[in-house]
Coordinates of C-alpha atoms in Angstrom, one line a residue:
M1 CA 0.0 0.0 0.0
K2 CA 0.9 3.6 -0.3
V3 CA -0.2 5.1 3.0
G4 CA -0.4 8.8 3.9
F5 CA -0.1 10.1 7.5
L6 CA -1.5 13.5 8.8
G7 CA -1.4 14.5 12.4
N8 CA 1.5 13.6 14.8
V9 CA 0.7 14.3 18.5
N10 CA 3.6 13.2 20.6
N11 CA 5.1 11.4 17.6
Y12 CA 2.7 8.5 18.1
P13 CA 1.6 8.3 14.4
F14 CA 5.2 8.8 13.3
L15 CA 6.2 5.6 15.2
I16 CA 3.3 3.8 13.5
A17 CA 4.5 5.1 10.1
R18 CA 8.0 3.7 10.8
Y19 CA 6.5 0.2 11.3
F20 CA 4.5 0.5 8.1
R21 CA 7.7 1.1 6.2
E22 CA 9.3 -1.9 7.9
M23 CA 6.3 -4.0 6.6
G24 CA 7.2 -2.8 3.1
H25 CA 4.5 -0.2 2.5
E26 CA 5.3 3.1 0.9
V27 CA 4.7 6.0 3.3
V28 CA 4.2 9.7 2.9
F29 CA 4.3 11.4 6.3
F30 CA 3.5 15.1 6.9
V31 CA 5.1 17.1 9.7
T32 CA 3.1 20.2 10.4
A33 CA 4.3 21.2 13.9
P34 CA 6.5 24.3 13.9
P35 CA 10.2 23.8 14.6
E36 CA 10.0 24.9 18.3
D37 CA 7.3 22.3 19.0
K38 CA 9.7 19.5 19.9
L39 CA 7.2 17.0 21.2
H40 CA 5.5 16.6 17.8
R41 CA 8.5 16.4 15.5
P42 CA 10.4 13.2 14.5
E43 CA 13.9 14.7 14.9
H44 CA 13.3 15.1 18.7
F45 CA 12.1 11.7 19.5
V46 CA 14.5 9.5 21.6
T47 CA 15.2 7.4 18.5
P48 CA 15.2 10.4 16.1
E49 CA 14.8 10.7 12.4
P50 CA 17.6 12.8 11.0
Y51 CA 16.8 16.4 10.0
P52 CA 16.6 17.6 7.2
Y53 CA 14.1 14.7 6.8
P54 CA 14.4 11.9 4.3
E55 CA 12.2 12.0 1.3
W56 CA 9.2 10.1 2.8
I57 CA 8.8 12.8 5.5
R58 CA 7.5 16.1 4.2
E59 CA 7.6 19.3 6.3
V60 CA 4.8 21.7 5.8
Q61 CA 4.5 25.0 7.7
L62 CA 0.8 25.8 8.2
P63 CA -0.4 29.3 7.9
R64 CA -1.7 31.0 11.1
P65 CA -4.2 31.4 12.6
L66 CA -4.9 27.6 12.6
T67 CA -8.6 28.2 13.0
L68 CA -8.7 29.5 9.4
T69 CA -6.3 26.9 8.2
Y70 CA -8.5 24.0 9.4
A71 CA -11.8 25.8 8.4
Y72 CA -10.6 26.1 4.8
P73 CA -8.4 23.1 4.1
K74 CA -9.1 23.2 0.3
W75 CA -7.3 26.6 0.3
F76 CA -4.6 26.2 3.0
L77 CA -3.9 22.4 2.8
K78 CA -4.3 22.0 -1.0
N79 CA -0.9 20.4 -1.6
I80 CA -1.4 18.0 1.4
L81 CA -4.8 17.0 0.1
K82 CA -3.4 16.5 -3.4
T83 CA -0.7 14.1 -2.2
L84 CA -3.0 12.2 0.2
N85 CA -5.4 11.6 -2.8
T86 CA -2.7 9.6 -4.5
C87 CA -2.6 7.2 -1.5
D88 CA -4.3 3.8 -1.1
A89 CA -5.0 4.5 2.6
V90 CA -4.5 7.2 5.2
V91 CA -3.8 7.3 9.0
L92 CA -5.2 10.4 10.6
N93 CA -4.6 12.1 14.0
D94 CA -5.2 15.5 15.6
F95 CA -6.8 17.9 13.0
G96 CA -6.2 15.3 10.3
H97 CA -9.5 13.5 11.0
G98 CA -11.3 16.5 9.4
I99 CA -9.7 16.1 6.0
K100 CA -11.1 12.6 5.4
P101 CA -14.3 13.9 3.8
L102 CA -12.2 15.8 1.3
L103 CA -10.4 12.7 0.0
R104 CA -11.4 10.2 -2.6
R105 CA -14.3 8.1 -1.3
D106 CA -12.4 4.8 -1.8
I107 CA -9.5 5.7 0.5
P108 CA -9.9 3.9 3.8
S109 CA -8.7 5.5 7.0
V110 CA -7.6 4.8 10.6
S111 CA -8.4 7.5 13.1
I112 CA -5.9 7.5 16.0
F113 CA -7.2 9.7 18.9
S114 CA -4.7 11.4 21.2
G115 CA -7.2 13.1 23.5
S116 CA -8.2 16.6 22.5
D117 CA -8.9 15.6 18.9
L118 CA -11.9 13.7 20.2
D119 CA -12.9 15.3 23.5
V120 CA -12.4 18.9 22.3
L121 CA -12.3 19.1 18.5
A122 CA -15.2 16.7 18.1
N123 CA -17.2 17.8 21.1
P124 CA -20.0 20.3 20.5
A125 CA -20.1 21.1 24.2
M126 CA -16.7 22.8 23.7
L127 CA -17.9 25.3 21.1
D128 CA -18.2 28.2 23.4
H129 CA -14.9 27.6 25.0
L130 CA -13.1 27.3 21.7
A131 CA -14.7 30.5 20.4
G132 CA -13.1 32.4 23.3
E133 CA -13.9 35.9 24.5
G134 CA -13.9 39.3 22.9
N135 CA -15.9 41.3 20.4
P136 CA -19.3 39.6 20.1
I137 CA -19.4 39.9 16.3
A138 CA -15.8 38.4 16.0
R139 CA -16.7 35.7 18.5
A140 CA -19.8 34.8 16.6
F141 CA -17.8 34.5 13.4
R142 CA -15.2 32.3 15.2
K143 CA -17.9 30.1 16.6
W144 CA -19.5 29.7 13.2
L145 CA -16.1 28.7 11.7
I146 CA -15.3 26.3 14.5
H147 CA -18.8 24.7 14.3
D148 CA -18.4 24.1 10.5
T149 CA -14.9 22.7 11.1
M150 CA -16.1 20.4 13.9
E151 CA -18.9 19.0 11.8
R152 CA -16.4 18.0 9.1
H153 CA -14.0 16.7 11.8
R154 CA -16.8 14.4 13.2
Q155 CA -17.8 13.3 9.7
G156 CA -14.1 12.3 9.0
I157 CA -14.1 10.3 12.2
R158 CA -17.4 8.7 11.2
E159 CA -15.9 7.5 7.9
A160 CA -13.0 5.7 9.5
T161 CA -12.4 2.0 8.8
M162 CA -11.0 1.6 12.3
I163 CA -10.4 3.9 15.3
S164 CA -7.7 3.7 18.0
Y165 CA -8.6 5.0 21.5
F166 CA -8.2 4.2 25.1
P167 CA -9.9 1.0 26.3
E168 CA -13.7 1.3 26.7
G169 CA -14.7 2.4 30.2
L170 CA -11.5 4.3 30.9
I171 CA -12.8 7.7 29.7
P172 CA -16.6 7.7 29.8
E173 CA -16.9 11.1 28.1
G174 CA -14.8 9.8 25.1
D175 CA -16.9 6.6 24.9
K176 CA -20.0 8.8 24.8
L177 CA -18.7 10.9 22.0
I178 CA -17.7 7.9 20.0
R179 CA -21.3 6.4 20.4
E180 CA -22.8 9.8 19.5
I181 CA -20.6 10.2 16.3
F182 CA -21.1 6.6 15.0
G183 CA -24.7 6.1 16.1
N184 CA -25.7 2.5 15.1
K185 CA -22.7 2.0 12.9
A186 CA -20.3 -0.5 14.2
V187 CA -16.6 0.4 13.9
P188 CA -13.6 -1.7 15.0
R189 CA -11.8 0.0 18.0
F190 CA -8.2 -0.7 19.0
P191 CA -7.4 -0.1 22.7
H192 CA -4.1 1.9 22.6
C193 CA -1.6 3.1 23.9
H194 CA 1.4 1.1 22.9
I195 CA 5.1 2.1 22.5
P196 CA 8.1 1.0 20.3
I197 CA 10.0 -1.6 22.3
E198 CA 12.8 -1.9 19.7
G199 CA 15.9 0.3 20.2
L200 CA 15.0 1.1 23.8
P201 CA 17.0 -1.4 25.9
Y202 CA 17.2 -1.8 29.6
H203 CA 19.3 1.0 31.1
P204 CA 21.7 0.2 34.0
Y205 CA 20.2 1.3 37.3
P206 CA 21.7 4.5 38.8
E207 CA 23.7 4.7 42.0
N208 CA 22.5 8.0 43.4
E209 CA 23.4 9.0 46.9
V210 CA 20.3 11.1 47.2
P211 CA 17.2 9.5 45.4
V212 CA 16.4 11.1 42.1
L213 CA 12.6 11.3 41.3
F214 CA 11.0 12.5 38.1
N215 CA 7.4 13.4 37.3
L216 CA 6.4 13.1 33.7
T217 CA 2.8 14.3 33.7
R218 CA 1.5 17.8 33.2
F219 CA 0.3 19.7 36.2
L220 CA -3.4 19.6 36.4
W221 CA -4.9 18.7 39.7
K222 CA -6.8 21.5 41.5
E223 CA -10.6 21.5 41.3
P224 CA -12.3 23.1 39.6
L225 CA -10.1 22.4 36.6
P226 CA -9.7 25.3 34.1
P227 CA -12.3 25.7 31.4
G228 CA -11.8 23.2 28.6
Y229 CA -10.7 20.3 30.8
G230 CA -12.8 17.3 31.7
P231 CA -12.6 15.5 35.1
W232 CA -10.9 12.5 33.5
E233 CA -7.9 14.8 32.8
N234 CA -7.1 15.4 36.4
K235 CA -3.6 14.1 37.0
R236 CA -3.8 14.4 40.8
N237 CA -0.2 15.6 41.0
D238 CA -1.0 16.9 44.5
L239 CA -1.1 13.3 45.8
M240 CA 2.6 13.0 44.7
I241 CA 3.5 16.2 46.5
K242 CA 1.6 15.4 49.7
G243 CA 3.0 11.9 49.8
L244 CA 6.6 13.2 49.4
S245 CA 6.0 15.8 52.0
R246 CA 4.8 13.2 54.5
Y247 CA 7.8 11.0 53.6
Y248 CA 10.2 13.8 54.5
R249 CA 8.4 14.7 57.7
E250 CA 8.5 11.1 58.9
T251 CA 12.0 10.2 57.8
G252 CA 13.9 13.5 57.5
K253 CA 15.6 12.1 54.4
P254 CA 16.2 14.4 51.4
F255 CA 15.4 13.6 47.7
H256 CA 15.8 15.4 44.4
L257 CA 12.4 15.8 42.6
H258 CA 12.7 16.9 39.0
L259 CA 9.5 18.6 37.6
V260 CA 8.7 20.0 34.1
E261 CA 6.9 23.3 33.7
K262 CA 4.1 21.8 31.7
G263 CA 0.3 22.1 32.4
A264 CA -2.3 24.6 33.3
Q265 CA -1.6 24.7 37.0
I266 CA 2.2 25.4 37.4
Q267 CA 1.8 28.2 39.9
E268 CA -0.7 26.3 42.0
T269 CA 1.8 23.4 42.1
K270 CA 4.7 25.7 43.2
D271 CA 2.5 27.2 45.9
L272 CA 1.6 23.7 47.3
I273 CA 5.2 22.6 47.3
E274 CA 6.2 25.8 49.2
E275 CA 3.3 25.4 51.6
L276 CA 4.3 21.7 52.4
G277 CA 7.9 22.6 53.0
I278 CA 9.7 20.6 50.3
A279 CA 10.6 23.4 47.8
S280 CA 14.4 23.0 48.6
F281 CA 14.2 19.4 47.1
V282 CA 12.5 20.4 43.9
I283 CA 14.2 21.3 40.6
W284 CA 12.1 22.8 37.9
H285 CA 12.8 22.5 34.1
K286 CA 11.3 24.0 31.0
E287 CA 9.4 21.8 28.6
M288 CA 11.8 19.4 26.8
S289 CA 12.0 17.0 23.9
H290 CA 11.4 13.2 24.2
K291 CA 15.2 12.7 24.0
A292 CA 15.9 15.0 27.0
I293 CA 13.1 13.4 29.0
F294 CA 14.7 10.0 28.5
E295 CA 17.9 11.3 30.1
F296 CA 15.8 11.8 33.3
Y297 CA 14.4 8.3 33.1
Y298 CA 17.9 6.9 33.0
K299 CA 19.1 8.9 36.0
A300 CA 15.9 8.5 38.1
D301 CA 15.5 6.0 40.9
L302 CA 11.7 6.1 40.3
V303 CA 9.2 7.9 38.2
F304 CA 5.8 9.3 38.9
E305 CA 2.9 9.0 36.5
Q306 CA -0.7 10.2 36.7
L307 CA -2.5 9.4 40.0
G308 CA -6.0 10.4 38.8
N309 CA -8.5 8.6 36.6
H310 CA -6.7 8.7 33.3
I311 CA -4.2 6.2 32.0
L312 CA -0.4 5.5 32.1
T313 CA 0.8 6.5 28.7
G314 CA 4.3 8.1 28.8
G315 CA 4.9 6.0 31.9
L316 CA 5.4 2.9 29.7
Y317 CA 8.7 4.3 28.6
P318 CA 10.5 4.5 32.0
M319 CA 9.0 1.0 32.7
L320 CA 10.6 -0.2 29.4
V321 CA 14.1 1.1 30.4
G322 CA 13.7 -0.5 33.8
R323 CA 12.4 2.1 36.3
P324 CA 9.7 1.6 38.8
V325 CA 6.7 3.8 38.2
I326 CA 4.3 5.1 40.9
G327 CA 0.9 5.9 39.4
N328 CA -2.7 4.8 39.0
G329 CA -2.5 2.1 36.4
R330 CA -6.3 1.5 36.4
P331 CA -6.0 -2.2 37.4
E332 CA -9.8 -2.5 37.3
I333 CA -9.6 -2.2 33.5
F334 CA -6.1 -3.4 32.5
E335 CA -6.0 -6.5 34.6
K336 CA -9.0 -7.8 32.6
I337 CA -7.3 -6.9 29.3
H338 CA -3.9 -8.4 30.1
G339 CA -5.0 -11.3 32.4
E340 CA -2.3 -10.5 35.0
K341 CA -1.4 -8.0 37.6
S342 CA 0.7 -5.0 36.5
P343 CA 4.1 -4.2 38.2
V344 CA 3.1 -0.5 38.3
C345 CA 3.4 0.7 41.9
Q346 CA -0.3 1.2 42.2
A347 CA -1.4 4.5 43.9
S348 CA -4.4 6.7 43.8
S349 CA -4.1 8.3 47.2
E350 CA -1.6 10.2 49.3
E351 CA -1.4 7.2 51.7
E352 CA -0.5 4.8 48.9
V353 CA 2.1 7.2 47.5
F354 CA 3.6 7.5 51.0
Q355 CA 3.6 3.7 51.5
W356 CA 5.4 3.1 48.2
L357 CA 8.0 5.7 49.0
M358 CA 8.7 4.0 52.4
K359 CA 9.1 0.7 50.6
L360 CA 11.1 1.8 47.6
L361 CA 13.5 4.5 48.6
P362 CA 15.3 2.5 51.3
D363 CA 15.6 -0.6 49.1
R364 CA 17.6 -0.3 45.9
N365 CA 17.3 -4.0 45.2
L366 CA 13.5 -3.8 45.3
R367 CA 13.5 -0.8 42.9
I368 CA 15.7 -2.8 40.5
E369 CA 13.5 -5.9 40.8
I370 CA 10.3 -3.9 40.0
G371 CA 12.1 -2.0 37.2
K372 CA 13.0 -5.3 35.5
A373 CA 9.5 -6.7 36.0
S374 CA 8.1 -3.5 34.5
R375 CA 10.2 -3.9 31.4
A376 CA 9.2 -7.5 30.9
F377 CA 5.5 -6.5 31.3
V378 CA 5.7 -3.7 28.7
I379 CA 7.3 -6.0 26.2
R380 CA 4.6 -8.6 26.7
H381 CA 1.6 -6.3 26.4
F382 CA 2.5 -2.9 24.8
S383 CA 4.3 -3.5 21.5
L384 CA 3.6 -0.8 19.1
K385 CA 4.7 -3.0 16.2
A386 CA 1.7 -5.3 16.9
E387 CA -0.6 -2.2 16.9
A388 CA 0.7 -1.1 13.5
G389 CA 0.1 -4.6 12.2
V390 CA -3.5 -4.5 13.2
F391 CA -4.0 -1.1 11.4
A392 CA -2.3 -2.4 8.3
Q393 CA -4.5 -5.5 8.1
A394 CA -7.6 -3.4 8.6
L395 CA -6.6 -1.0 5.8
E396 CA -5.6 -3.9 3.4
K397 CA -8.9 -5.6 4.1
A398 CA -10.9 -2.4 3.3
I399 CA -8.9 -1.8 0.1
H400 CA -9.6 -5.4 -1.0
Q401 CA -13.3 -5.1 -0.3
S402 CA -13.6 -1.9 -2.2
H403 CA -11.9 -3.5 -5.2
V404 CA -14.2 -6.6 -5.1
C405 CA -17.2 -4.3 -5.0

């Protein structure tokens, strides 16, 4: 097949595209994120693609504002549409779902959701928020544009041959939107997330005199959450901070906690850290690339993931390189899927965070043991190569059926 890719949140679709090439398919991959947006560009992933890109990756700088770009793709995305129309199939993500209705009718698609492309861009309840504030006439015009774009976005999703989203039951609002968009139409749904396990070996465990801790989730924990965020997006980073504060109060032992200034509640987080008396142990960093984040995984004694009601996604990477992860792994969902207990250091409360710290920080051998078990677990259950194979089979089957018809 010749397969086109549009949309690349966190380089997830890019990794799928790499596997498609390994399978022997011809791939055309569009990079639309600006150069400073390192999380969504292939050259900044931990196993990077060289820049300037090889021929199969095409960089396109989208005109601003993006609202107009997405509202009028026939004008602003003309060359992308022209190229995608030469493909046998497409894999879409982010704003890319909305271009499906503009492609040839016989081109099947896989829609990979990364979060906001479903619960924001395809959610009519978000129209007022997306329109913003300001002059009523200008706001009404923006709302009209966004509504029109959202309807096409939802139509593009509805036309998908297969969708990829979190397991059913994990994010009820997302499940509801999918049912609303598809109605009575049945669509195959793959329960992501998965990660590339090749090229990311076990990394020797560090020998830090003072424990090094790293948090990889954005800071979003204080209710009510800012406008535009659903309750399932609450990361409960406050539980990490409170658990660490209690650990220090009861043991008097220091630690180095590395945090990234990412999320809507940075100042609230800094205030809580100051209030609980552990600011001297915290090192803040600006947002960084995947490659830089991995350097923290390597030097960390343990890593914190989300402690709320979402899912461990990025946390699979430190597990793969052999680090214990404290987070809410949603065992009530994933133990049914995997048929075994996860080695994630399960925590969804301050008390559980504290108890894990009391077990892990004094015992380097236990940390190493859990880290190795974590790597083995990820390899068993989260191979992105297997996910790419499922998508390729679905697209091949759809192409074959269209030719038979």
